Amino acid sequence: MINRTQLINIFPGLEDGWYDAVIAAAVEKKFTAEQHVIKRGEQMTGSLLLLQGVLKIYRCAGDGSEYFMHFLQAGQACAMSLRCYDESKVFPVSIRAASDVTLLLISAEQVAEWMQTFKSFNKFVRATYFNRMDEMLSTIDKVVFQQMDQRLLTYLEMQSRLYGNEIKLTHQQIAKDLNTSREVISRL
């Protein structure tokens, strides 16, 4: 299990009591690259805080196609899972480990309590929601206003920031994330 110093380094700026509460209540989970953390339609009973690695958030259609939405990195929380404290609903997106991942699972009850108890955690949750809203608007702009060549460039730049200059993805994997055909990606 993670220790207090590591938790402070990954999630800086939160109240001291919050760190102790996390250590006492959270469950640490590990996933290997490409392993599903949760699939669309499953019941989410807790919130995810990412300690290490990268998570890929995407939306699945009924025909099996996927649309990449965004990545989560260490020190971030899944906004969709944070809302589980408010209401128990099925998960509207899928999450897959893009690399080996270590995360903390926090029960819905704990999230609800911490939202009331720790002002810094409440602020962290609200910032997470606002950041995801900004990303959603950016995604809509890309789909509506950008041509595929610009979307591809933006996607590759993001991959480079996450993994370095050597991008180890096939044209098919990129096409799947951008919801287009491999031929289009190869041509571009």
PDB file of C-alpha atoms in Angstrom:
ATOM      1  CA  MET A   1       0.000   0.000   0.000  1.00  0.00           C
ATOM      2  CA  ILE A   2       1.115   3.533  -0.707  1.00  0.00           C
ATOM      3  CA  ASN A   3       2.655   5.511   2.133  1.00  0.00           C
ATOM      4  CA  ARG A   4       1.793   9.034   3.226  1.00  0.00           C
ATOM      5  CA  THR A   5       4.851  10.707   1.655  1.00  0.00           C
ATOM      6  CA  GLN A   6       4.162   9.115  -1.734  1.00  0.00           C
ATOM      7  CA  LEU A   7       0.510  10.146  -1.540  1.00  0.00           C
ATOM      8  CA  ILE A   8       1.463  13.748  -0.735  1.00  0.00           C
ATOM      9  CA  ASN A   9       3.869  13.801  -3.708  1.00  0.00           C
ATOM     10  CA  ILE A  10       1.232  12.454  -6.113  1.00  0.00           C
ATOM     11  CA  PHE A  11      -1.694  14.535  -4.775  1.00  0.00           C
ATOM     12  CA  PRO A  12      -0.098  17.706  -3.343  1.00  0.00           C
ATOM     13  CA  GLY A  13      -2.013  20.479  -1.633  1.00  0.00           C
ATOM     14  CA  LEU A  14      -4.708  18.484   0.143  1.00  0.00           C
ATOM     15  CA  GLU A  15      -5.388  18.619   3.871  1.00  0.00           C
ATOM     16  CA  ASP A  16      -3.286  16.436   6.168  1.00  0.00           C
ATOM     17  CA  GLY A  17      -6.324  14.574   7.461  1.00  0.00           C
ATOM     18  CA  TRP A  18      -7.298  13.589   3.927  1.00  0.00           C
ATOM     19  CA  TYR A  19      -4.027  11.713   3.369  1.00  0.00           C
ATOM     20  CA  ASP A  20      -4.549   9.721   6.563  1.00  0.00           C
ATOM     21  CA  ALA A  21      -8.171   9.009   5.594  1.00  0.00           C
ATOM     22  CA  VAL A  22      -7.086   7.711   2.167  1.00  0.00           C
ATOM     23  CA  ILE A  23      -4.477   5.406   3.648  1.00  0.00           C
ATOM     24  CA  ALA A  24      -7.061   4.021   6.074  1.00  0.00           C
ATOM     25  CA  ALA A  25      -9.925   3.581   3.593  1.00  0.00           C
ATOM     26  CA  ALA A  26      -8.667   3.188   0.019  1.00  0.00           C
ATOM     27  CA  VAL A  27      -8.052  -0.114  -1.744  1.00  0.00           C
ATOM     28  CA  GLU A  28      -5.001  -0.266  -4.001  1.00  0.00           C
ATOM     29  CA  LYS A  29      -5.539  -1.958  -7.383  1.00  0.00           C
ATOM     30  CA  LYS A  30      -3.060  -2.815 -10.122  1.00  0.00           C
ATOM     31  CA  PHE A  31      -3.767  -3.361 -13.813  1.00  0.00           C
ATOM     32  CA  THR A  32      -1.473  -4.344 -16.652  1.00  0.00           C
ATOM     33  CA  ALA A  33      -1.332  -2.488 -19.964  1.00  0.00           C
ATOM     34  CA  GLU A  34      -4.443  -3.059 -22.126  1.00  0.00           C
ATOM     35  CA  GLN A  35      -6.419  -4.543 -19.222  1.00  0.00           C
ATOM     36  CA  HIS A  36      -9.926  -3.146 -18.735  1.00  0.00           C
ATOM     37  CA  VAL A  37     -10.492  -1.297 -15.480  1.00  0.00           C
ATOM     38  CA  ILE A  38     -14.203  -0.886 -16.129  1.00  0.00           C
ATOM     39  CA  LYS A  39     -16.439  -1.319 -19.153  1.00  0.00           C
ATOM     40  CA  ARG A  40     -19.339   0.844 -20.208  1.00  0.00           C
ATOM     41  CA  GLY A  41     -22.558  -0.368 -18.596  1.00  0.00           C
ATOM     42  CA  GLU A  42     -20.922  -1.814 -15.487  1.00  0.00           C
ATOM     43  CA  GLN A  43     -21.860  -0.564 -12.033  1.00  0.00           C
ATOM     44  CA  MET A  44     -19.318   1.784 -10.466  1.00  0.00           C
ATOM     45  CA  THR A  45     -19.298   1.681  -6.688  1.00  0.00           C
ATOM     46  CA  GLY A  46     -16.271   3.827  -5.976  1.00  0.00           C
ATOM     47  CA  SER A  47     -13.963   6.490  -7.289  1.00  0.00           C
ATOM     48  CA  LEU A  48     -10.597   6.055  -8.997  1.00  0.00           C
ATOM     49  CA  LEU A  49      -7.498   8.042  -8.055  1.00  0.00           C
ATOM     50  CA  LEU A  50      -4.518   7.304 -10.288  1.00  0.00           C
ATOM     51  CA  LEU A  51      -1.192   6.741  -8.531  1.00  0.00           C
ATOM     52  CA  GLN A  52       0.969   5.504 -11.398  1.00  0.00           C
ATOM     53  CA  GLY A  53       0.644   4.914 -15.132  1.00  0.00           C
ATOM     54  CA  VAL A  54      -1.838   6.093 -17.734  1.00  0.00           C
ATOM     55  CA  LEU A  55      -5.530   5.274 -18.120  1.00  0.00           C
ATOM     56  CA  LYS A  56      -7.351   5.621 -21.425  1.00  0.00           C
ATOM     57  CA  ILE A  57     -10.974   6.794 -21.276  1.00  0.00           C
ATOM     58  CA  TYR A  58     -13.128   6.034 -24.298  1.00  0.00           C
ATOM     59  CA  ARG A  59     -16.714   5.703 -25.413  1.00  0.00           C
ATOM     60  CA  CYS A  60     -18.000   2.538 -27.104  1.00  0.00           C
ATOM     61  CA  ALA A  61     -20.806   2.385 -29.641  1.00  0.00           C
ATOM     62  CA  GLY A  62     -23.230  -0.506 -30.090  1.00  0.00           C
ATOM     63  CA  ASP A  63     -21.382  -1.651 -33.217  1.00  0.00           C
ATOM     64  CA  GLY A  64     -18.129  -2.109 -31.287  1.00  0.00           C
ATOM     65  CA  SER A  65     -16.447   1.065 -32.511  1.00  0.00           C
ATOM     66  CA  GLU A  66     -14.646   3.216 -29.981  1.00  0.00           C
ATOM     67  CA  TYR A  67     -13.950   6.906 -29.643  1.00  0.00           C
ATOM     68  CA  PHE A  68     -10.974   7.977 -27.556  1.00  0.00           C
ATOM     69  CA  MET A  69     -11.872  10.741 -25.119  1.00  0.00           C
ATOM     70  CA  HIS A  70      -8.825  11.467 -22.950  1.00  0.00           C
ATOM     71  CA  PHE A  71      -6.027  10.054 -20.825  1.00  0.00           C
ATOM     72  CA  LEU A  72      -5.687  10.140 -17.045  1.00  0.00           C
ATOM     73  CA  GLN A  73      -2.240  10.399 -15.489  1.00  0.00           C
ATOM     74  CA  ALA A  74      -0.838   9.996 -11.989  1.00  0.00           C
ATOM     75  CA  GLY A  75      -2.290  12.574  -9.619  1.00  0.00           C
ATOM     76  CA  GLN A  76      -5.612  12.727 -11.432  1.00  0.00           C
ATOM     77  CA  ALA A  77      -9.027  11.305 -10.652  1.00  0.00           C
ATOM     78  CA  CYS A  78     -11.662   9.907 -12.962  1.00  0.00           C
ATOM     79  CA  ALA A  79     -14.454  12.507 -13.024  1.00  0.00           C
ATOM     80  CA  MET A  80     -17.061   9.924 -14.008  1.00  0.00           C
ATOM     81  CA  SER A  81     -16.164   7.743 -11.032  1.00  0.00           C
ATOM     82  CA  LEU A  82     -16.165  10.702  -8.643  1.00  0.00           C
ATOM     83  CA  ARG A  83     -19.832  11.267  -9.338  1.00  0.00           C
ATOM     84  CA  CYS A  84     -20.631   7.790  -8.000  1.00  0.00           C
ATOM     85  CA  TYR A  85     -20.878   9.272  -4.519  1.00  0.00           C
ATOM     86  CA  ASP A  86     -23.927  11.202  -5.654  1.00  0.00           C
ATOM     87  CA  GLU A  87     -25.870   8.450  -7.364  1.00  0.00           C
ATOM     88  CA  SER A  88     -25.347   4.819  -8.291  1.00  0.00           C
ATOM     89  CA  LYS A  89     -25.544   4.608 -12.042  1.00  0.00           C
ATOM     90  CA  VAL A  90     -23.960   2.416 -14.637  1.00  0.00           C
ATOM     91  CA  PHE A  91     -20.681   3.672 -16.008  1.00  0.00           C
ATOM     92  CA  PRO A  92     -21.158   5.592 -19.300  1.00  0.00           C
ATOM     93  CA  VAL A  93     -17.589   5.138 -20.596  1.00  0.00           C
ATOM     94  CA  SER A  94     -14.923   2.446 -20.624  1.00  0.00           C
ATOM     95  CA  ILE A  95     -11.495   2.678 -19.022  1.00  0.00           C
ATOM     96  CA  ARG A  96      -8.487   0.653 -20.099  1.00  0.00           C
ATOM     97  CA  ALA A  97      -4.935   0.732 -18.766  1.00  0.00           C
ATOM     98  CA  ALA A  98      -2.714   2.329 -21.423  1.00  0.00           C
ATOM     99  CA  SER A  99       0.331   1.233 -19.396  1.00  0.00           C
ATOM    100  CA  ASP A 100       0.801  -0.688 -16.189  1.00  0.00           C
ATOM    101  CA  VAL A 101      -1.330   1.167 -13.663  1.00  0.00           C
ATOM    102  CA  THR A 102      -1.676   1.483  -9.905  1.00  0.00           C
ATOM    103  CA  LEU A 103      -4.780   3.219  -8.619  1.00  0.00           C
ATOM    104  CA  LEU A 104      -6.780   3.707  -5.475  1.00  0.00           C
ATOM    105  CA  LEU A 105     -10.428   2.740  -5.263  1.00  0.00           C
ATOM    106  CA  ILE A 106     -12.418   4.788  -2.777  1.00  0.00           C
ATOM    107  CA  SER A 107     -15.951   3.843  -1.789  1.00  0.00           C
ATOM    108  CA  ALA A 108     -18.857   6.085  -2.711  1.00  0.00           C
ATOM    109  CA  GLU A 109     -19.583   6.624   0.979  1.00  0.00           C
ATOM    110  CA  GLN A 110     -16.034   7.841   1.643  1.00  0.00           C
ATOM    111  CA  VAL A 111     -16.119  10.224  -1.311  1.00  0.00           C
ATOM    112  CA  ALA A 112     -19.403  11.710  -0.066  1.00  0.00           C
ATOM    113  CA  GLU A 113     -18.012  12.104   3.444  1.00  0.00           C
ATOM    114  CA  TRP A 114     -14.716  13.607   2.262  1.00  0.00           C
ATOM    115  CA  MET A 115     -16.547  16.095   0.027  1.00  0.00           C
ATOM    116  CA  GLN A 116     -18.128  17.466   3.217  1.00  0.00           C
ATOM    117  CA  THR A 117     -15.152  17.063   5.556  1.00  0.00           C
ATOM    118  CA  PHE A 118     -12.169  18.214   3.492  1.00  0.00           C
ATOM    119  CA  LYS A 119     -12.443  21.533   1.661  1.00  0.00           C
ATOM    120  CA  SER A 120      -9.289  20.802  -0.326  1.00  0.00           C
ATOM    121  CA  PHE A 121     -10.717  17.485  -1.562  1.00  0.00           C
ATOM    122  CA  ASN A 122     -13.976  19.202  -2.499  1.00  0.00           C
ATOM    123  CA  LYS A 123     -11.942  21.753  -4.479  1.00  0.00           C
ATOM    124  CA  PHE A 124      -9.922  18.933  -6.118  1.00  0.00           C
ATOM    125  CA  VAL A 125     -13.154  17.191  -7.211  1.00  0.00           C
ATOM    126  CA  ARG A 126     -14.636  20.401  -8.605  1.00  0.00           C
ATOM    127  CA  ALA A 127     -11.386  21.147 -10.482  1.00  0.00           C
ATOM    128  CA  THR A 128     -11.498  17.614 -11.911  1.00  0.00           C
ATOM    129  CA  TYR A 129     -15.045  18.218 -13.190  1.00  0.00           C
ATOM    130  CA  PHE A 130     -14.104  21.576 -14.727  1.00  0.00           C
ATOM    131  CA  ASN A 131     -11.000  20.131 -16.400  1.00  0.00           C
ATOM    132  CA  ARG A 132     -13.051  17.314 -17.948  1.00  0.00           C
ATOM    133  CA  MET A 133     -15.679  19.801 -19.120  1.00  0.00           C
ATOM    134  CA  ASP A 134     -12.923  21.799 -20.818  1.00  0.00           C
ATOM    135  CA  GLU A 135     -11.600  18.609 -22.428  1.00  0.00           C
ATOM    136  CA  MET A 136     -15.089  17.684 -23.595  1.00  0.00           C
ATOM    137  CA  LEU A 137     -15.525  21.086 -25.244  1.00  0.00           C
ATOM    138  CA  SER A 138     -12.118  20.693 -26.852  1.00  0.00           C
ATOM    139  CA  THR A 139     -13.114  17.260 -28.168  1.00  0.00           C
ATOM    140  CA  ILE A 140     -16.337  18.653 -29.616  1.00  0.00           C
ATOM    141  CA  ASP A 141     -14.359  21.432 -31.289  1.00  0.00           C
ATOM    142  CA  LYS A 142     -11.965  18.898 -32.798  1.00  0.00           C
ATOM    143  CA  VAL A 143     -14.719  16.670 -34.150  1.00  0.00           C
ATOM    144  CA  VAL A 144     -16.830  19.519 -35.473  1.00  0.00           C
ATOM    145  CA  PHE A 145     -14.240  22.030 -36.642  1.00  0.00           C
ATOM    146  CA  GLN A 146     -10.976  20.177 -37.327  1.00  0.00           C
ATOM    147  CA  GLN A 147     -10.063  18.067 -40.299  1.00  0.00           C
ATOM    148  CA  MET A 148      -8.679  14.599 -39.634  1.00  0.00           C
ATOM    149  CA  ASP A 149      -5.099  15.688 -40.363  1.00  0.00           C
ATOM    150  CA  GLN A 150      -5.227  18.234 -37.532  1.00  0.00           C
ATOM    151  CA  ARG A 151      -6.914  15.743 -35.176  1.00  0.00           C
ATOM    152  CA  LEU A 152      -4.160  13.228 -35.971  1.00  0.00           C
ATOM    153  CA  LEU A 153      -1.429  15.788 -35.290  1.00  0.00           C
ATOM    154  CA  THR A 154      -3.020  16.731 -31.952  1.00  0.00           C
ATOM    155  CA  TYR A 155      -3.338  13.050 -31.015  1.00  0.00           C
ATOM    156  CA  LEU A 156       0.305  12.310 -31.895  1.00  0.00           C
ATOM    157  CA  GLU A 157       1.499  15.337 -29.936  1.00  0.00           C
ATOM    158  CA  MET A 158      -0.441  14.090 -26.910  1.00  0.00           C
ATOM    159  CA  GLN A 159       1.063  10.599 -27.284  1.00  0.00           C
ATOM    160  CA  SER A 160       4.516  12.155 -27.468  1.00  0.00           C
ATOM    161  CA  ARG A 161       3.943  14.131 -24.249  1.00  0.00           C
ATOM    162  CA  LEU A 162       2.832  10.967 -22.453  1.00  0.00           C
ATOM    163  CA  TYR A 163       5.313   8.419 -23.784  1.00  0.00           C
ATOM    164  CA  GLY A 164       8.207  10.283 -25.400  1.00  0.00           C
ATOM    165  CA  ASN A 165       9.167  10.729 -29.020  1.00  0.00           C
ATOM    166  CA  GLU A 166       8.891   7.057 -30.005  1.00  0.00           C
ATOM    167  CA  ILE A 167       5.203   6.270 -30.464  1.00  0.00           C
ATOM    168  CA  LYS A 168       4.607   2.519 -30.466  1.00  0.00           C
ATOM    169  CA  LEU A 169       1.141   2.377 -31.995  1.00  0.00           C
ATOM    170  CA  THR A 170      -0.045   0.807 -35.201  1.00  0.00           C
ATOM    171  CA  HIS A 171      -2.016   2.778 -37.756  1.00  0.00           C
ATOM    172  CA  GLN A 172      -4.988   0.580 -36.820  1.00  0.00           C
ATOM    173  CA  GLN A 173      -4.725   1.492 -33.124  1.00  0.00           C
ATOM    174  CA  ILE A 174      -4.558   5.196 -33.967  1.00  0.00           C
ATOM    175  CA  ALA A 175      -7.517   4.865 -36.342  1.00  0.00           C
ATOM    176  CA  LYS A 176      -9.533   3.134 -33.638  1.00  0.00           C
ATOM    177  CA  ASP A 177      -8.837   5.941 -31.159  1.00  0.00           C
ATOM    178  CA  LEU A 178      -9.812   8.598 -33.696  1.00  0.00           C
ATOM    179  CA  ASN A 179     -12.827   6.620 -34.957  1.00  0.00           C
ATOM    180  CA  THR A 180     -11.675   6.484 -38.554  1.00  0.00           C
ATOM    181  CA  SER A 181     -10.210   3.888 -40.901  1.00  0.00           C
ATOM    182  CA  ARG A 182      -6.637   2.620 -40.947  1.00  0.00           C
ATOM    183  CA  GLU A 183      -6.388   3.678 -44.594  1.00  0.00           C
ATOM    184  CA  VAL A 184      -7.129   7.303 -43.687  1.00  0.00           C
ATOM    185  CA  ILE A 185      -4.436   7.282 -40.993  1.00  0.00           C
ATOM    186  CA  SER A 186      -1.913   5.613 -43.302  1.00  0.00           C
ATOM    187  CA  ARG A 187      -2.607   8.151 -46.035  1.00  0.00           C
ATOM    188  CA  LEU A 188      -2.167  11.063 -43.629  1.00  0.00           C
TER     189      LEU A 188
END
